[in-house]
Short mmCIF file of N, CA and C in Angstrom, two decimals:
data_model
loop_
_atom_site.label_atom_id
_atom_site.label_comp_id
_atom_site.label_asym_id
_atom_site.label_seq_id
_atom_site.Cartn_x
_atom_site.Cartn_y
_atom_site.Cartn_z
N MET A 58 -11.18 4.93 -12.30
CA MET A 58 -10.24 5.82 -11.05
C MET A 58 -9.66 4.84 -10.71
N ALA A 59 -8.53 3.58 -10.18
CA ALA A 59 -8.65 2.84 -9.18
C ALA A 59 -8.18 4.02 -8.11
N THR A 60 -8.45 2.73 -6.48
CA THR A 60 -8.21 3.78 -5.33
C THR A 60 -8.03 3.02 -4.50
N ILE A 61 -6.89 3.05 -3.50
CA ILE A 61 -5.91 2.35 -3.43
C ILE A 61 -5.85 2.68 -1.53
N GLU A 62 -6.37 2.44 -0.81
CA GLU A 62 -6.66 2.76 0.54
C GLU A 62 -5.18 2.12 1.95
N VAL A 63 -3.84 3.47 1.89
CA VAL A 63 -2.82 2.27 2.57
C VAL A 63 -2.79 2.59 4.46
N PHE A 64 -2.55 2.13 5.81
CA PHE A 64 -2.23 2.88 6.50
C PHE A 64 -0.44 3.01 7.51
N ARG A 65 0.02 2.99 6.38
CA ARG A 65 1.42 2.81 6.96
C ARG A 65 2.52 3.63 5.47
N ALA A 66 3.15 3.71 6.53
CA ALA A 66 3.84 5.54 5.31
C ALA A 66 4.01 4.27 4.14
N ASP A 67 4.88 3.45 5.41
CA ASP A 67 6.01 2.57 3.66
C ASP A 67 5.22 2.32 3.20
N ASP A 68 3.77 1.37 3.05
CA ASP A 68 2.76 0.12 2.75
C ASP A 68 2.37 1.20 1.35
N LEU A 69 3.12 2.45 1.20
CA LEU A 69 2.28 3.10 0.02
C LEU A 69 2.78 2.57 -1.30
N GLY A 70 4.40 3.07 -1.79
CA GLY A 70 5.39 2.64 -1.65
C GLY A 70 4.84 1.01 -3.00
N PRO A 71 4.98 0.36 -2.07
CA PRO A 71 4.41 -1.28 -2.77
C PRO A 71 2.47 -1.35 -3.31
N ALA A 72 1.93 -0.49 -2.66
CA ALA A 72 0.44 -0.85 -2.98
C ALA A 72 0.38 -0.11 -4.22
N LEU A 73 1.47 1.10 -4.44
CA LEU A 73 1.66 1.75 -5.77
C LEU A 73 2.07 0.76 -6.83
N ARG A 74 3.15 0.40 -6.32
CA ARG A 74 3.48 -0.70 -7.56
C ARG A 74 2.78 -1.73 -8.04
N GLU A 75 1.98 -1.96 -7.22
CA GLU A 75 0.80 -2.86 -6.90
C GLU A 75 0.24 -2.66 -8.46
N VAL A 76 0.08 -1.71 -8.46
CA VAL A 76 -1.06 -0.95 -9.05
C VAL A 76 -0.11 -1.08 -10.86
N ARG A 77 1.04 -0.34 -10.78
CA ARG A 77 1.97 -0.42 -12.08
C ARG A 77 2.03 -1.36 -12.92
N ILE A 78 1.68 -2.86 -11.88
CA ILE A 78 2.33 -3.50 -12.63
C ILE A 78 1.27 -4.57 -13.25
N ALA A 79 0.31 -4.09 -12.65
CA ALA A 79 -1.94 -4.87 -12.75
C ALA A 79 -1.84 -3.71 -14.42
N GLU A 80 -0.90 -2.11 -14.76
CA GLU A 80 -1.40 -1.21 -15.20
C GLU A 80 -0.06 -1.71 -17.04
N ASP A 81 0.68 -2.23 -16.48
CA ASP A 81 1.50 -2.91 -17.08
C ASP A 81 2.64 -1.73 -17.54
N MET A 82 3.16 -1.10 -16.99
CA MET A 82 3.80 -0.53 -16.75
C MET A 82 5.48 -0.51 -15.74
N THR A 83 6.55 -0.46 -17.11
CA THR A 83 7.28 -0.26 -16.30
C THR A 83 7.95 0.98 -16.14
N GLN A 84 8.90 0.10 -14.62
CA GLN A 84 9.13 1.59 -13.44
C GLN A 84 10.07 2.71 -14.37
N GLN A 85 11.25 2.44 -15.70
CA GLN A 85 11.60 3.17 -16.10
C GLN A 85 10.43 3.72 -17.17
N ALA A 86 8.83 3.90 -17.72
CA ALA A 86 8.38 4.77 -17.77
C ALA A 86 7.93 5.54 -17.34
N LEU A 87 7.13 5.42 -15.97
CA LEU A 87 6.48 5.42 -15.10
C LEU A 87 7.83 6.88 -14.40
N ALA A 88 8.65 6.52 -13.79
CA ALA A 88 9.73 7.54 -12.89
C ALA A 88 9.81 8.86 -14.23
N SER A 89 10.34 8.20 -15.49
CA SER A 89 10.01 9.36 -16.65
C SER A 89 8.48 10.66 -17.13
N ILE A 90 7.36 9.86 -16.74
CA ILE A 90 5.90 10.43 -16.44
C ILE A 90 6.36 11.12 -15.33
N ALA A 91 6.05 10.71 -14.21
CA ALA A 91 6.54 11.00 -13.04
C ALA A 91 7.48 12.57 -12.97
N GLY A 92 9.09 11.84 -13.61
CA GLY A 92 9.57 13.49 -13.35
C GLY A 92 10.73 12.89 -11.76
N VAL A 93 10.67 11.72 -11.66
CA VAL A 93 10.85 11.44 -11.10
C VAL A 93 12.45 10.07 -10.98
N GLY A 94 13.74 10.09 -10.77
CA GLY A 94 14.64 8.96 -11.11
C GLY A 94 14.71 7.17 -10.57
N ARG A 95 14.09 6.30 -11.51
CA ARG A 95 13.88 5.06 -12.01
C ARG A 95 14.45 4.49 -11.10
N GLN A 96 15.83 4.28 -10.13
CA GLN A 96 16.73 4.44 -8.36
C GLN A 96 15.53 4.56 -7.18
N TRP A 97 15.39 5.70 -7.49
CA TRP A 97 14.24 6.47 -6.01
C TRP A 97 13.15 4.87 -6.59
N LEU A 98 12.90 5.47 -7.14
CA LEU A 98 10.85 5.28 -7.25
C LEU A 98 11.30 2.92 -6.55
N ASN A 99 12.19 2.35 -7.45
CA ASN A 99 12.81 1.77 -6.80
C ASN A 99 12.33 1.32 -4.86
N ALA A 100 13.74 2.28 -4.94
CA ALA A 100 13.04 2.06 -2.88
C ALA A 100 11.85 2.17 -2.60
N PHE A 101 10.88 3.71 -3.19
CA PHE A 101 10.52 3.75 -3.60
C PHE A 101 8.98 2.84 -2.87
N GLU A 102 9.14 1.76 -4.01
CA GLU A 102 8.06 0.62 -3.92
C GLU A 102 8.52 -0.65 -3.16
N ALA A 103 9.90 -0.54 -2.62
CA ALA A 103 10.39 -1.34 -2.03
C ALA A 103 9.48 -1.46 -0.77
N GLY A 104 9.15 0.14 -0.89
CA GLY A 104 9.13 0.58 1.40
C GLY A 104 9.57 1.15 2.40
N GLN A 105 10.77 1.39 0.63
CA GLN A 105 11.53 2.32 2.28
C GLN A 105 11.89 3.57 2.13
N LYS A 106 11.21 4.37 1.89
CA LYS A 106 11.45 5.56 1.75
C LYS A 106 9.86 6.18 1.94
N GLY A 107 9.36 5.85 2.80
CA GLY A 107 8.26 6.76 4.01
C GLY A 107 9.03 7.88 4.93
N SER A 108 9.71 8.21 4.81
CA SER A 108 9.78 9.56 4.14
C SER A 108 9.74 10.41 2.87
N ALA A 109 9.42 10.49 2.22
CA ALA A 109 9.80 10.93 0.35
C ALA A 109 9.10 11.78 0.89
N PRO A 110 9.37 12.67 -0.22
CA PRO A 110 8.72 14.10 -0.52
C PRO A 110 8.06 13.59 -1.22
N LEU A 111 7.14 14.67 -0.73
CA LEU A 111 5.38 14.59 -0.78
C LEU A 111 4.81 14.70 -2.87
N ASN A 112 6.21 15.56 -3.61
CA ASN A 112 5.23 17.14 -4.02
C ASN A 112 6.37 15.13 -5.26
N MET A 113 7.41 14.74 -4.74
CA MET A 113 7.55 12.95 -5.93
C MET A 113 6.55 12.33 -5.92
N VAL A 114 5.25 11.71 -4.14
CA VAL A 114 4.42 10.57 -3.62
C VAL A 114 4.20 11.34 -4.98
N MET A 115 3.37 11.94 -4.75
CA MET A 115 1.97 13.07 -5.49
C MET A 115 2.90 13.00 -7.07
N ARG A 116 3.23 12.73 -7.55
CA ARG A 116 3.46 12.72 -9.02
C ARG A 116 3.68 11.09 -9.12
N VAL A 117 4.46 10.32 -9.05
CA VAL A 117 3.48 9.58 -8.90
C VAL A 117 2.79 9.29 -9.07
N VAL A 118 2.24 9.22 -7.91
CA VAL A 118 0.22 8.64 -8.28
C VAL A 118 -0.60 9.71 -9.48
N SER A 119 -0.31 11.25 -9.51
CA SER A 119 -1.30 10.97 -9.97
C SER A 119 -0.65 10.37 -11.75
N ALA A 120 0.60 10.49 -12.07
CA ALA A 120 1.31 9.82 -13.15
C ALA A 120 0.14 8.84 -13.43
N LEU A 121 -0.06 7.79 -12.30
CA LEU A 121 -0.83 6.16 -12.45
C LEU A 121 -1.84 7.17 -12.21
N GLY A 122 -2.63 7.57 -12.12
CA GLY A 122 -4.01 8.17 -12.42
C GLY A 122 -4.89 6.89 -11.66
N VAL A 123 -4.46 7.41 -10.06
CA VAL A 123 -5.08 6.91 -8.46
C VAL A 123 -5.34 7.21 -7.01
N THR A 124 -6.63 7.40 -6.59
CA THR A 124 -6.51 8.22 -5.67
C THR A 124 -6.35 7.00 -4.09
N VAL A 125 -5.20 8.10 -3.33
CA VAL A 125 -5.18 7.69 -2.49
C VAL A 125 -5.50 7.67 -1.13
N THR A 126 -6.16 6.95 -0.92
CA THR A 126 -6.45 6.87 0.82
C THR A 126 -5.73 6.87 2.19
N LEU A 127 -5.84 7.86 2.30
CA LEU A 127 -5.67 7.40 3.70
C LEU A 127 -5.91 7.49 4.73
N SER A 128 -5.81 6.04 6.37
CA SER A 128 -6.67 5.48 7.23
C SER A 128 -4.97 5.98 8.61
N ARG A 129 -6.32 6.08 9.28
CA ARG A 129 -5.54 5.84 10.34
C ARG A 129 -4.55 5.15 11.37
N ARG A 130 -5.41 3.67 11.35
CA ARG A 130 -5.12 2.16 10.92
C ARG A 130 -6.09 1.85 9.69
N ALA A 131 -5.45 -0.16 10.20
CA ALA A 131 -6.04 -1.20 9.29
C ALA A 131 -7.32 -1.09 10.46
N PRO A 132 -8.33 -1.64 9.62
CA PRO A 132 -9.85 -2.51 9.96
C PRO A 132 -10.15 -3.78 10.69
N THR A 133 -10.01 -2.97 11.78
CA THR A 133 -10.51 -4.63 12.51
C THR A 133 -11.71 -5.80 11.30
N PRO A 134 -10.98 -6.67 11.32
CA PRO A 134 -11.62 -7.97 10.53
C PRO A 134 -12.86 -8.22 10.80
N ALA A 135 -13.43 -7.95 9.55
CA ALA A 135 -14.37 -9.42 11.00
C ALA A 135 -14.41 -10.71 10.39
N PHE A 136 -15.73 -11.47 11.58
CA PHE A 136 -16.17 -12.91 11.34
C PHE A 136 -16.35 -13.43 10.07
N PRO A 137 -16.21 -14.01 9.20
CA PRO A 137 -17.37 -14.32 8.32
C PRO A 137 -18.42 -15.11 8.86
N ASP A 138 -19.39 -14.93 8.88
CA ASP A 138 -21.42 -15.47 9.49
C ASP A 138 -21.22 -16.73 10.09
N ASP A 139 -20.63 -17.20 9.03
CA ASP A 139 -20.35 -19.12 9.25
C ASP A 139 -19.69 -19.34 10.75
N GLU A 140 -18.94 -17.91 11.08
CA GLU A 140 -17.67 -18.93 11.83
C GLU A 140 -17.88 -18.09 13.27
N GLU A 141 -17.37 -18.46 13.83
CA GLU A 141 -17.47 -17.95 15.84
C GLU A 141 -16.10 -17.33 16.17
N PRO A 142 -16.70 -16.86 16.89
CA PRO A 142 -15.15 -15.87 17.50
C PRO A 142 -14.78 -17.72 18.23
N ILE A 143 -13.04 -16.94 18.22
CA ILE A 143 -12.17 -18.21 19.37
C ILE A 143 -11.86 -17.69 20.77
N ASP A 144 -12.84 -18.79 21.64
CA ASP A 144 -13.26 -18.76 22.51
C ASP A 144 -11.05 -19.21 23.73
N LEU A 145 -10.73 -17.79 23.54
CA LEU A 145 -8.98 -18.48 23.82
C LEU A 145 -8.98 -18.88 25.35
N ASP A 146 -9.36 -18.16 26.37
CA ASP A 146 -10.10 -18.75 27.29
C ASP A 146 -10.46 -20.25 28.04
N ALA A 147 -10.94 -21.41 26.85
CA ALA A 147 -11.53 -21.72 26.76
C ALA A 147 -10.35 -23.20 26.85
N LEU A 148 -10.03 -21.75 25.34
CA LEU A 148 -8.03 -23.19 24.43
C LEU A 148 -6.98 -22.76 25.78
N VAL A 149 -7.26 -21.76 26.83
CA VAL A 149 -6.10 -22.20 28.11
C VAL A 149 -6.43 -23.34 29.32
N ASP A 150 -7.73 -23.48 29.24
CA ASP A 150 -8.51 -24.52 29.91
C ASP A 150 -8.60 -25.99 29.96
N ARG A 151 -8.13 -26.15 28.29
CA ARG A 151 -8.03 -27.31 28.09
C ARG A 151 -6.22 -27.66 29.45
#
């Protein structure tokens, strides 16, 4: 079972779209299994349904067999071990 992590409501649909495509599933097939309309699924995958009904979203999640983790904010990117942080003050002073 795949796990996806999202930070904004608008990110959920596009993340699930990636899973659907990786599973080589059409929108029509997923919509049929999840019991949602294909046009609704298309808009949801495009990130246009940020306030989508939870029961519809959960049917799509269940049909794809994924686990969704919701986080408050994106993690702060870490610097690679071989790269030092950039000193912006030094750059501005140049």
